[in-house]
């Protein structure tokens, strides 16, 4: 058996095969069970071919062997795989016969190599990396054992396997230099793919987590190759840890022979479940957090700590603070998931402080990402299937809302988002998933993300005589998914201007003096702590208050039967979320009367600032959201219902245009409106054309 | 005398360890205690913070349980891995807080259990822990000795040392300084 030496401490000879066999045979954990013998038995019962080894166990058993595994993983893993095969041979010979290669997969190395520090010194070594999976290619098949046909005039044709036993095929399959059967290098060699041995193969890209990227720098990333069982074991947006071997391959872009790229050949992958544990909270931090929460003024101090260099805008800062803390997600009795995330939109004239507010929010949010509506990458806000220009390969890449899963996406200029995102963002904001199906890639990704967005007015300035929907270039279906919308107007007001000017001058004169109330690093920990541990429940008193407000708003609208409905169930859910977030801000487990009042106050501010019906002066949520007179709105709703009815009645599961128009006409709705409605529903991602001229609802 | 000074520094590190606050869970109702004029309620089910020495007493009396997880063999192995991976003083990583004291207590607690349970696995674990601890000490000692020859390395290293190690480095440095000065003619 191959004897290897550890180059680490002293030159010592280890019989890897023997030692690894001994490890499997004799390692016992504290409960006195033979952990790896058990695991192999389980592997056989489950029909698997990978044995997962905890690095620490191996280290405790024989630290020289464990070190050798890191220094020379190719040899050690090869031997280990043979040992597993041997053990399976004695346990279940029939099963061993059916498996070509067993894998030993190693989990939890004692040290994580930061992506930024991965250099050529790690070449050929086993490392553990952590990051976000941002991109995957579709699954392909790679030849591991090729079968060739060799034909010469003298010998005729014969087949052989390549490469010889014990050797592996690298990235490129090369023609054998000579035939192993007849020894001739002449004649023709033909690859027989259907007779060759293939395994699943996939490339993914691992990127630094946003919180690890030094300010002002771009995140680093590295390619990871997955094979066999590892394929499709993680999705874009997942935070994963990868154990693998560092390899090189020629740089794909420059095509220069001397330039190489590092990549990782994965040995093991784990998807991290702990969403909020990336922000480390020590015992001392916890003390400081608890002390802060005891301060009766804690909420005011938190709000004052958000972008302290920006003067005023207290309500907007309060809304941002509430979004950072978030409500409590719920699942109803019939299994419907209600999001806890609070989405906030700021519409403002250019030159107002929107961008600064958003950047600050992303900075103190756990898993915070700042991006623009166009998106920082080709994947935009949701996700995209993209074709690589150099390789021609399709891949699936996660966008901002997927990357910020479990955290907060601050989106500037949301009105400039791509058409694809306009369709997909509805699902992301309400169901909190992103679905994609294109070029053979089908995936559903998590996007449990709070959206704090800002947009510019459509006409350059906010026009007060127009509705909100008229003022911003976003479909009503997206607008209605925001819990709070604020208008930042840059109106001339001499008194305010003087105060603002004084504040701005002060900030520029001595930046030091405008320190935030609470240090941003501590505030970030405070928010993470609240999101992780605090799940406030509504008290009867708070419920009553919210309910009364809701009923009153609806009553006001029913008194005027000609008028639109003032408030909808969406606002009721939003009120509850806001009240919960208000309680969370003080780390309280009960939603009190005070929390409910704060939620109602903010909701009123939102409705009054953006929702006053211009003619009647009444708060009118329909006008805010749709900007259309009620009768037309009613007709549109009816058209929607007709599509739903026809879809469920038909066999093909979609509604034909002619059918929709016929049924609409019977109810006095004109055909031109049906056509307009369908165009608008499709643009807003409510329906799609399932087959030519036949429409179905996006679900 | 430098020898006494080292002893004193090590004693201080130990006292600091014993005085550090730890969290315990009270598992039996007892009359309240008064410590430094402060009343400590011993009410079943509550979590309190007390100095480590008091926690030890309450635990041995069956009144409380430790809330924080104690150090494990895996933790020692992790430190062993990082200590033995360091090739230069610059690569040396700081030890987890109270590492030496915790490791010592851990080994002692294993010994106690071995006397009661006679479990060969525990014996193996104890031997492993002891061996790793000795190798960690040897490796870090080597780095400390190397650093004595260069003031810049010493400065760089000092932030990564445990209090026990700092005490040694400090004493060695002062002793060498004293020795050197005694060999040279007095300066005016
Ligand atoms: Zn063998
Ligand atoms: Zn041949």
Tab-separated table of N, CA and C in Angstrom, chain B residues 30-129:
chain	number	residue	atom	x	y	z
B	30	UNK	N	-33.561	27.279	47.582
B	30	UNK	CA	-32.714	27.425	48.772
B	30	UNK	C	-32.910	28.830	49.324
B	31	UNK	N	-32.482	29.022	50.582
B	31	UNK	CA	-32.567	30.379	51.131
B	31	UNK	C	-31.583	31.284	50.387
B	32	UNK	N	-31.939	32.568	50.230
B	32	UNK	CA	-31.047	33.464	49.504
B	32	UNK	C	-29.679	33.622	50.184
B	33	UNK	N	-28.683	33.934	49.373
B	33	UNK	CA	-27.327	34.163	49.870
B	33	UNK	C	-27.042	35.657	49.853
B	34	UNK	N	-26.112	36.072	50.687
B	34	UNK	CA	-25.655	37.451	50.581
B	34	UNK	C	-24.160	37.419	50.268
B	35	UNK	N	-23.809	38.129	49.169
B	35	UNK	CA	-22.421	38.133	48.739
B	35	UNK	C	-22.012	39.582	48.490
B	36	UNK	N	-20.973	40.049	49.189
B	36	UNK	CA	-20.541	41.448	49.073
B	36	UNK	C	-21.712	42.400	49.276
B	37	UNK	N	-22.600	42.059	50.199
B	37	UNK	CA	-23.739	42.930	50.468
B	37	UNK	C	-24.848	42.813	49.435
B	38	UNK	N	-24.666	41.909	48.451
B	38	UNK	CA	-25.703	41.758	47.433
B	38	UNK	C	-26.464	40.468	47.673
B	39	UNK	N	-27.792	40.565	47.551
B	39	UNK	CA	-28.623	39.412	47.817
B	39	UNK	C	-28.734	38.564	46.555
B	40	UNK	N	-28.519	37.281	46.700
B	40	UNK	CA	-28.649	36.380	45.548
B	40	UNK	C	-29.796	35.409	45.815
B	41	UNK	N	-30.848	35.496	44.992
B	41	UNK	CA	-32.012	34.624	45.157
B	41	UNK	C	-31.695	33.243	44.588
B	42	UNK	N	-31.987	32.209	45.358
B	42	UNK	CA	-31.791	30.847	44.868
B	42	UNK	C	-33.171	30.203	44.688
B	43	UNK	N	-33.803	30.554	43.568
B	43	UNK	CA	-35.159	30.118	43.324
B	43	UNK	C	-35.149	29.131	42.167
B	44	UNK	N	-35.729	27.990	42.361
B	44	UNK	CA	-35.717	26.935	41.342
B	44	UNK	C	-36.212	27.470	39.984
B	45	UNK	N	-35.466	27.174	38.929
B	45	UNK	CA	-35.903	27.546	37.579
B	45	UNK	C	-35.355	28.863	37.066
B	46	UNK	N	-34.764	29.687	37.950
B	46	UNK	CA	-34.267	30.969	37.432
B	46	UNK	C	-32.797	30.857	37.031
B	47	UNK	N	-32.402	31.777	36.128
B	47	UNK	CA	-31.035	31.801	35.642
B	47	UNK	C	-30.343	33.005	36.266
B	48	UNK	N	-29.201	32.809	36.883
B	48	UNK	CA	-28.499	33.943	37.484
B	48	UNK	C	-27.031	33.930	37.098
B	49	UNK	N	-26.388	35.080	37.338
B	49	UNK	CA	-24.978	35.188	37.049
B	49	UNK	C	-24.227	35.334	38.365
B	50	UNK	N	-23.260	34.470	38.594
B	50	UNK	CA	-22.480	34.518	39.838
B	50	UNK	C	-21.007	34.322	39.488
B	51	UNK	N	-20.098	34.648	40.422
B	51	UNK	CA	-18.684	34.361	40.169
B	51	UNK	C	-18.478	32.856	40.030
B	52	UNK	N	-17.480	32.490	39.231
B	52	UNK	CA	-17.263	31.089	38.913
B	52	UNK	C	-17.070	30.226	40.158
B	53	UNK	N	-16.317	30.756	41.153
B	53	UNK	CA	-16.059	29.930	42.347
B	53	UNK	C	-17.344	29.587	43.068
B	54	UNK	N	-18.282	30.538	43.090
B	54	UNK	CA	-19.552	30.285	43.757
B	54	UNK	C	-20.379	29.272	42.951
B	55	UNK	N	-20.337	29.432	41.628
B	55	UNK	CA	-21.046	28.492	40.760
B	55	UNK	C	-20.585	27.069	41.041
B	56	UNK	N	-19.262	26.898	41.138
B	56	UNK	CA	-18.706	25.562	41.402
B	56	UNK	C	-19.270	24.971	42.687
B	57	UNK	N	-19.317	25.811	43.734
B	57	UNK	CA	-19.836	25.339	45.010
B	57	UNK	C	-21.298	24.950	44.888
B	58	UNK	N	-22.095	25.832	44.263
B	58	UNK	CA	-23.528	25.561	44.131
B	58	UNK	C	-23.771	24.302	43.297
B	59	UNK	N	-22.936	24.101	42.299
B	59	UNK	CA	-23.103	22.914	41.450
B	59	UNK	C	-22.751	21.646	42.248
B	60	UNK	N	-21.656	21.717	42.990
B	60	UNK	CA	-21.261	20.517	43.734
B	60	UNK	C	-22.272	20.187	44.842
B	61	UNK	N	-23.024	21.208	45.290
B	61	UNK	CA	-24.060	20.971	46.304
B	61	UNK	C	-25.386	20.530	45.680
B	62	UNK	N	-25.405	20.455	44.346
B	62	UNK	CA	-26.631	20.044	43.671
B	62	UNK	C	-27.700	21.119	43.642
B	63	UNK	N	-27.296	22.370	43.810
B	63	UNK	CA	-28.271	23.464	43.826
B	63	UNK	C	-28.433	24.074	42.430
B	64	UNK	N	-27.369	23.972	41.612
B	64	UNK	CA	-27.426	24.631	40.304
B	64	UNK	C	-26.774	23.775	39.224
B	65	UNK	N	-27.075	24.142	37.956
B	65	UNK	CA	-26.421	23.568	36.787
B	65	UNK	C	-25.748	24.683	36.007
B	66	UNK	N	-24.645	24.342	35.351
B	66	UNK	CA	-23.990	25.325	34.485
B	66	UNK	C	-24.853	25.534	33.248
B	67	UNK	N	-24.999	26.790	32.811
B	67	UNK	CA	-25.780	27.070	31.613
B	67	UNK	C	-24.876	27.044	30.388
B	68	UNK	N	-23.700	27.644	30.520
B	68	UNK	CA	-22.777	27.671	29.382
B	68	UNK	C	-22.209	26.281	29.153
B	69	UNK	N	-22.017	25.939	27.868
B	69	UNK	CA	-21.468	24.609	27.607
B	69	UNK	C	-19.978	24.641	27.926
B	70	UNK	N	-19.487	23.635	28.656
B	70	UNK	CA	-18.065	23.607	28.983
B	70	UNK	C	-17.247	23.267	27.748
B	71	UNK	N	-15.943	23.393	27.866
B	71	UNK	CA	-15.048	23.077	26.749
B	71	UNK	C	-15.122	21.560	26.478
B	72	UNK	N	-14.915	21.169	25.214
B	72	UNK	CA	-14.976	19.745	24.869
B	72	UNK	C	-13.666	19.320	24.226
B	73	UNK	N	-13.519	18.029	24.030
B	73	UNK	CA	-12.316	17.508	23.371
B	73	UNK	C	-12.211	18.072	21.949
B	74	UNK	N	-13.367	18.295	21.321
B	74	UNK	CA	-13.355	18.863	19.968
B	74	UNK	C	-12.762	20.271	19.971
B	75	UNK	N	-13.091	21.045	21.010
B	75	UNK	CA	-12.540	22.404	21.102
B	75	UNK	C	-11.021	22.351	21.232
B	76	UNK	N	-10.545	21.410	22.054
B	76	UNK	CA	-9.094	21.282	22.240
B	76	UNK	C	-8.446	20.857	20.925
B	77	UNK	N	-9.113	19.934	20.216
B	77	UNK	CA	-8.579	19.481	18.925
B	77	UNK	C	-8.482	20.636	17.937
B	78	UNK	N	-9.489	21.502	17.958
B	78	UNK	CA	-9.475	22.640	17.039
B	78	UNK	C	-8.287	23.565	17.337
B	79	UNK	N	-8.043	23.806	18.605
B	79	UNK	CA	-6.909	24.653	18.991
B	79	UNK	C	-5.603	23.969	18.596
B	80	UNK	N	-5.543	22.670	18.805
B	80	UNK	CA	-4.376	21.880	18.428
B	80	UNK	C	-4.104	22.035	16.942
B	81	UNK	N	-5.171	21.904	16.146
B	81	UNK	CA	-5.036	22.036	14.696
B	81	UNK	C	-4.436	23.394	14.332
B	82	UNK	N	-4.989	24.455	14.920
B	82	UNK	CA	-4.527	25.781	14.505
B	82	UNK	C	-3.124	26.051	15.048
B	83	UNK	N	-2.812	25.579	16.267
B	83	UNK	CA	-1.479	25.813	16.825
B	83	UNK	C	-0.425	25.095	15.995
B	84	UNK	N	-0.713	23.848	15.613
B	84	UNK	CA	0.284	23.100	14.872
B	84	UNK	C	0.363	23.491	13.403
B	85	UNK	N	-0.652	24.235	12.911
B	85	UNK	CA	-0.606	24.684	11.519
B	85	UNK	C	0.242	25.944	11.362
B	86	UNK	N	0.454	26.658	12.462
B	86	UNK	CA	1.196	27.921	12.368
B	86	UNK	C	2.666	27.633	12.112
B	87	UNK	N	3.185	28.220	11.014
B	87	UNK	CA	4.589	27.977	10.697
B	87	UNK	C	5.483	29.102	11.210
B	88	UNK	N	4.880	30.298	11.378
B	88	UNK	CA	5.654	31.443	11.857
B	88	UNK	C	4.884	32.099	12.991
B	89	UNK	N	5.553	32.924	13.822
B	89	UNK	CA	4.828	33.637	14.884
B	89	UNK	C	3.655	34.448	14.332
B	90	UNK	N	3.798	34.960	13.087
B	90	UNK	CA	2.731	35.778	12.510
B	90	UNK	C	1.470	34.950	12.285
B	91	UNK	N	1.657	33.654	12.042
B	91	UNK	CA	0.491	32.809	11.762
B	91	UNK	C	-0.183	32.270	13.018
B	92	UNK	N	0.450	32.503	14.164
B	92	UNK	CA	-0.113	31.977	15.403
B	92	UNK	C	-1.444	32.670	15.710
B	93	UNK	N	-2.451	31.869	16.062
B	93	UNK	CA	-3.755	32.463	16.357
B	93	UNK	C	-3.956	32.589	17.861
B	94	UNK	N	-4.725	33.589	18.302
B	94	UNK	CA	-4.984	33.693	19.741
B	94	UNK	C	-5.793	32.492	20.232
B	95	UNK	N	-5.600	32.130	21.482
B	95	UNK	CA	-6.365	31.024	22.064
B	95	UNK	C	-7.757	31.507	22.432
B	96	UNK	N	-8.742	30.600	22.496
B	96	UNK	CA	-10.052	31.016	23.026
B	96	UNK	C	-9.867	31.494	24.475
B	97	UNK	N	-10.798	32.333	24.926
B	97	UNK	CA	-10.685	32.883	26.277
B	97	UNK	C	-10.587	31.781	27.334
B	98	UNK	N	-9.722	32.002	28.315
B	98	UNK	CA	-9.539	31.069	29.438
B	98	UNK	C	-9.196	29.651	29.003
B	99	UNK	N	-8.494	29.543	27.872
B	99	UNK	CA	-8.287	28.207	27.324
B	99	UNK	C	-7.561	27.262	28.279
B	100	UNK	N	-6.417	27.708	28.809
B	100	UNK	CA	-5.630	26.797	29.666
B	100	UNK	C	-6.411	26.352	30.893
B	101	UNK	N	-7.079	27.313	31.537
B	101	UNK	CA	-7.827	26.987	32.747
B	101	UNK	C	-8.982	26.029	32.425
B	102	UNK	N	-9.683	26.351	31.330
B	102	UNK	CA	-10.801	25.491	30.942
B	102	UNK	C	-10.336	24.080	30.607
B	103	UNK	N	-9.213	23.996	29.882
B	103	UNK	CA	-8.706	22.677	29.488
B	103	UNK	C	-8.293	21.886	30.734
B	104	UNK	N	-7.649	22.604	31.660
B	104	UNK	CA	-7.223	21.948	32.892
B	104	UNK	C	-8.434	21.400	33.653
B	105	UNK	N	-9.457	22.223	33.774
B	105	UNK	CA	-10.667	21.796	34.488
B	105	UNK	C	-11.353	20.635	33.770
B	106	UNK	N	-11.334	20.719	32.450
B	106	UNK	CA	-11.963	19.668	31.657
B	106	UNK	C	-11.280	18.321	31.928
B	107	UNK	N	-9.948	18.334	31.917
B	107	UNK	CA	-9.208	17.087	32.148
B	107	UNK	C	-9.466	16.580	33.567
B	108	UNK	N	-9.518	17.554	34.504
B	108	UNK	CA	-9.780	17.170	35.892
B	108	UNK	C	-11.171	16.515	36.022
B	109	UNK	N	-12.165	17.104	35.326
B	109	UNK	CA	-13.523	16.555	35.425
B	109	UNK	C	-13.584	15.167	34.796
B	110	UNK	N	-12.779	14.952	33.728
B	110	UNK	CA	-12.730	13.612	33.134
B	110	UNK	C	-12.153	12.612	34.135
B	111	UNK	N	-11.114	13.040	34.828
B	111	UNK	CA	-10.496	12.156	35.830
B	111	UNK	C	-11.506	11.756	36.904
B	112	UNK	N	-12.284	12.754	37.345
B	112	UNK	CA	-13.309	12.459	38.352
B	112	UNK	C	-14.299	11.420	37.837
B	113	UNK	N	-14.712	11.614	36.587
B	113	UNK	CA	-15.696	10.690	36.017
B	113	UNK	C	-15.105	9.295	35.845
B	114	UNK	N	-13.828	9.248	35.432
B	114	UNK	CA	-13.181	7.945	35.231
B	114	UNK	C	-13.169	7.162	36.552
B	115	UNK	N	-12.894	7.873	37.658
B	115	UNK	CA	-12.862	7.210	38.948
B	115	UNK	C	-14.232	6.601	39.278
B	116	UNK	N	-15.298	7.293	38.847
B	116	UNK	CA	-16.646	6.783	39.139
B	116	UNK	C	-17.104	5.735	38.134
B	117	UNK	N	-16.795	5.954	36.839
B	117	UNK	CA	-17.435	5.129	35.802
B	117	UNK	C	-16.570	4.021	35.221
B	118	UNK	N	-15.260	4.150	35.306
B	118	UNK	CA	-14.352	3.174	34.716
B	118	UNK	C	-14.659	2.903	33.231
B	119	UNK	N	-14.860	3.971	32.496
B	119	UNK	CA	-15.214	3.849	31.082
B	119	UNK	C	-13.943	4.032	30.232
B	120	UNK	N	-13.561	2.991	29.457
B	120	UNK	CA	-12.314	3.107	28.688
B	120	UNK	C	-12.341	4.267	27.687
B	121	UNK	N	-13.536	4.614	27.192
B	121	UNK	CA	-13.620	5.721	26.229
B	121	UNK	C	-13.216	7.030	26.894
B	122	UNK	N	-13.664	7.187	28.141
B	122	UNK	CA	-13.314	8.412	28.862
B	122	UNK	C	-11.807	8.461	29.109
B	123	UNK	N	-11.251	7.315	29.392
B	123	UNK	CA	-9.808	7.241	29.629
B	123	UNK	C	-9.056	7.660	28.365
B	124	UNK	N	-9.502	7.115	27.245
B	124	UNK	CA	-8.897	7.461	25.956
B	124	UNK	C	-9.006	8.958	25.707
B	125	UNK	N	-10.201	9.490	26.010
B	125	UNK	CA	-10.457	10.905	25.781
B	125	UNK	C	-9.529	11.761	26.645
B	126	UNK	N	-9.363	11.325	27.888
B	126	UNK	CA	-8.494	12.086	28.799
B	126	UNK	C	-7.055	12.086	28.300
B	127	UNK	N	-6.587	10.897	27.890
B	127	UNK	CA	-5.207	10.815	27.409
B	127	UNK	C	-4.997	11.693	26.177
B	128	UNK	N	-5.986	11.638	25.299
B	128	UNK	CA	-5.921	12.450	24.078
B	128	UNK	C	-5.865	13.942	24.436
B	129	UNK	N	-6.755	14.348	25.316
B	129	UNK	CA	-6.825	15.754	25.713
B	129	UNK	C	-5.496	16.194	26.327
